[in-house]
mmCIF file of C-alpha atoms in Angstrom:
data_model
loop_
_atom_site.group_PDB
_atom_site.id
_atom_site.type_symbol
_atom_site.label_atom_id
_atom_site.label_comp_id
_atom_site.label_asym_id
_atom_site.label_seq_id
_atom_site.Cartn_x
_atom_site.Cartn_y
_atom_site.Cartn_z
ATOM 1 C CA MET A 55 29.387 16.617 13.581
ATOM 2 C CA ALA A 56 26.837 19.120 14.889
ATOM 3 C CA LYS A 57 24.545 18.289 17.771
ATOM 4 C CA PRO A 58 20.867 18.077 16.916
ATOM 5 C CA GLN A 59 18.929 21.234 17.650
ATOM 6 C CA LEU A 60 16.607 21.199 20.663
ATOM 7 C CA THR A 61 12.924 21.684 20.022
ATOM 8 C CA ARG A 62 11.024 24.366 21.868
ATOM 9 C CA ALA A 63 9.374 21.749 24.110
ATOM 10 C CA GLN A 64 12.727 20.111 24.938
ATOM 11 C CA HIS A 65 14.272 23.498 25.719
ATOM 12 C CA TRP A 66 11.392 24.407 28.016
ATOM 13 C CA GLN A 67 11.539 21.005 29.754
ATOM 14 C CA LYS A 68 15.271 21.324 30.405
ATOM 15 C CA THR A 69 14.819 24.917 31.607
ATOM 16 C CA ARG A 70 12.112 23.909 34.080
ATOM 17 C CA ARG A 71 14.190 20.986 35.365
ATOM 18 C CA LEU A 72 17.248 23.204 35.872
ATOM 19 C CA THR A 73 15.159 25.847 37.631
ATOM 20 C CA ALA A 74 13.559 23.255 39.927
ATOM 21 C CA ILE A 75 16.922 21.733 40.873
ATOM 22 C CA LEU A 76 18.477 25.118 41.615
ATOM 23 C CA LEU A 77 15.437 26.239 43.609
ATOM 24 C CA LEU A 78 15.693 23.072 45.696
ATOM 25 C CA ALA A 79 19.376 23.821 46.321
ATOM 26 C CA TRP A 80 18.442 27.361 47.359
ATOM 27 C CA LEU A 81 15.721 26.072 49.683
ATOM 28 C CA ALA A 82 17.998 23.438 51.202
ATOM 29 C CA THR A 83 20.735 26.003 51.822
ATOM 30 C CA GLY A 84 18.420 28.465 53.520
ATOM 31 C CA PHE A 85 16.559 25.782 55.466
ATOM 32 C CA CYS A 86 19.563 23.756 56.578
ATOM 33 C CA ALA A 87 21.533 26.766 57.797
ATOM 34 C CA ALA A 88 18.628 27.810 60.026
ATOM 35 C CA PHE A 89 17.450 24.343 61.037
ATOM 36 C CA PHE A 90 20.849 22.991 62.071
ATOM 37 C CA ALA A 91 22.189 26.242 63.544
ATOM 38 C CA ARG A 92 22.150 24.955 67.127
ATOM 39 C CA GLU A 93 24.015 21.769 66.225
ATOM 40 C CA LEU A 94 26.586 23.741 64.251
ATOM 41 C CA THR A 95 27.226 26.148 67.121
ATOM 42 C CA GLY A 96 29.470 23.554 68.766
ATOM 43 C CA LEU A 97 31.880 23.678 65.820
ATOM 44 C CA SER A 98 34.040 26.771 65.623
ATOM 45 C CA VAL A 99 36.159 28.306 62.901
ATOM 46 C CA PHE A 100 38.714 30.910 64.024
ATOM 47 C CA GLY A 101 36.826 31.308 67.288
ATOM 48 C CA TRP A 102 33.411 31.895 65.694
ATOM 49 C CA PRO A 103 30.617 29.306 65.557
ATOM 50 C CA LEU A 104 30.226 27.533 62.216
ATOM 51 C CA SER A 105 26.565 28.550 62.091
ATOM 52 C CA PHE A 106 27.706 32.196 61.981
ATOM 53 C CA TYR A 107 29.848 31.526 58.913
ATOM 54 C CA LEU A 108 27.069 29.609 57.172
ATOM 55 C CA ALA A 109 24.568 32.382 57.783
ATOM 56 C CA ALA A 110 26.950 35.246 57.032
ATOM 57 C CA GLN A 111 29.050 33.899 54.165
ATOM 58 C CA GLY A 112 28.224 30.333 53.197
ATOM 59 C CA ALA A 113 24.651 30.949 52.098
ATOM 60 C CA SER A 114 25.708 33.981 50.068
ATOM 61 C CA LEU A 115 28.412 31.975 48.316
ATOM 62 C CA VAL A 116 25.937 29.191 47.539
ATOM 63 C CA TYR A 117 23.481 31.729 46.102
ATOM 64 C CA LEU A 118 26.245 33.193 43.945
ATOM 65 C CA ALA A 119 27.155 29.695 42.736
ATOM 66 C CA ILE A 120 23.492 29.011 41.910
ATOM 67 C CA LEU A 121 23.362 32.171 39.784
ATOM 68 C CA ALA A 122 26.593 31.267 37.996
ATOM 69 C CA ILE A 123 25.409 27.719 37.276
ATOM 70 C CA TYR A 124 22.069 29.005 35.991
ATOM 71 C CA ALA A 125 23.701 31.540 33.649
ATOM 72 C CA TRP A 126 26.255 29.026 32.344
ATOM 73 C CA ARG A 127 23.743 26.235 31.797
ATOM 74 C CA MET A 128 21.083 28.486 30.226
ATOM 75 C CA ARG A 129 23.640 29.877 27.780
ATOM 76 C CA ARG A 130 24.379 26.318 26.667
ATOM 77 C CA LEU A 131 20.677 25.434 26.420
ATOM 78 C CA ASP A 132 19.871 28.596 24.477
ATOM 79 C CA ARG A 133 22.690 27.937 22.034
ATOM 80 C CA ALA A 134 21.516 24.355 21.560
ATOM 81 C CA ALA A 135 17.978 25.562 20.840
ATOM 82 C CA ALA A 136 18.923 28.473 18.587
ATOM 83 C CA PRO A 137 18.425 27.905 14.880
ATOM 84 C CA ALA A 138 21.552 27.805 12.776
ATOM 85 C CA THR A 139 22.232 31.344 11.693
ATOM 86 C CA PRO A 140 24.283 32.209 8.658
ATOM 87 C CA GLY A 141 27.121 34.704 8.793
ATOM 88 C CA PRO A 142 26.542 38.452 8.754
ATOM 89 C CA PRO A 143 24.203 39.666 6.003
ATOM 90 C CA GLU A 144 25.861 40.953 2.870
ATOM 91 C CA ARG A 145 25.608 44.650 2.153
ATOM 92 C CA ARG A 146 24.528 45.830 -1.206
ATOM 93 C CA ALA A 147 26.148 48.938 -2.548
#
């Protein structure tokens, strides 16, 4: 049984919601790493402060995850909103 096709308005609503959620995650990652840097300095990983790892690697990995989630989810939304297309057009000789 095929899922019902999304309308243009539903697609746009879901796209805006996804974008807002991912932008909030991006903001929280950038803000929290800077805001709590002093508190995180007391924790160390392999002799380096945890705030160093969050600023140098953690934020970049979160940004990469945000991009991957956006691409994956948008592909699913676009497929759900795409009209049913028939197979390849027949060629006439």
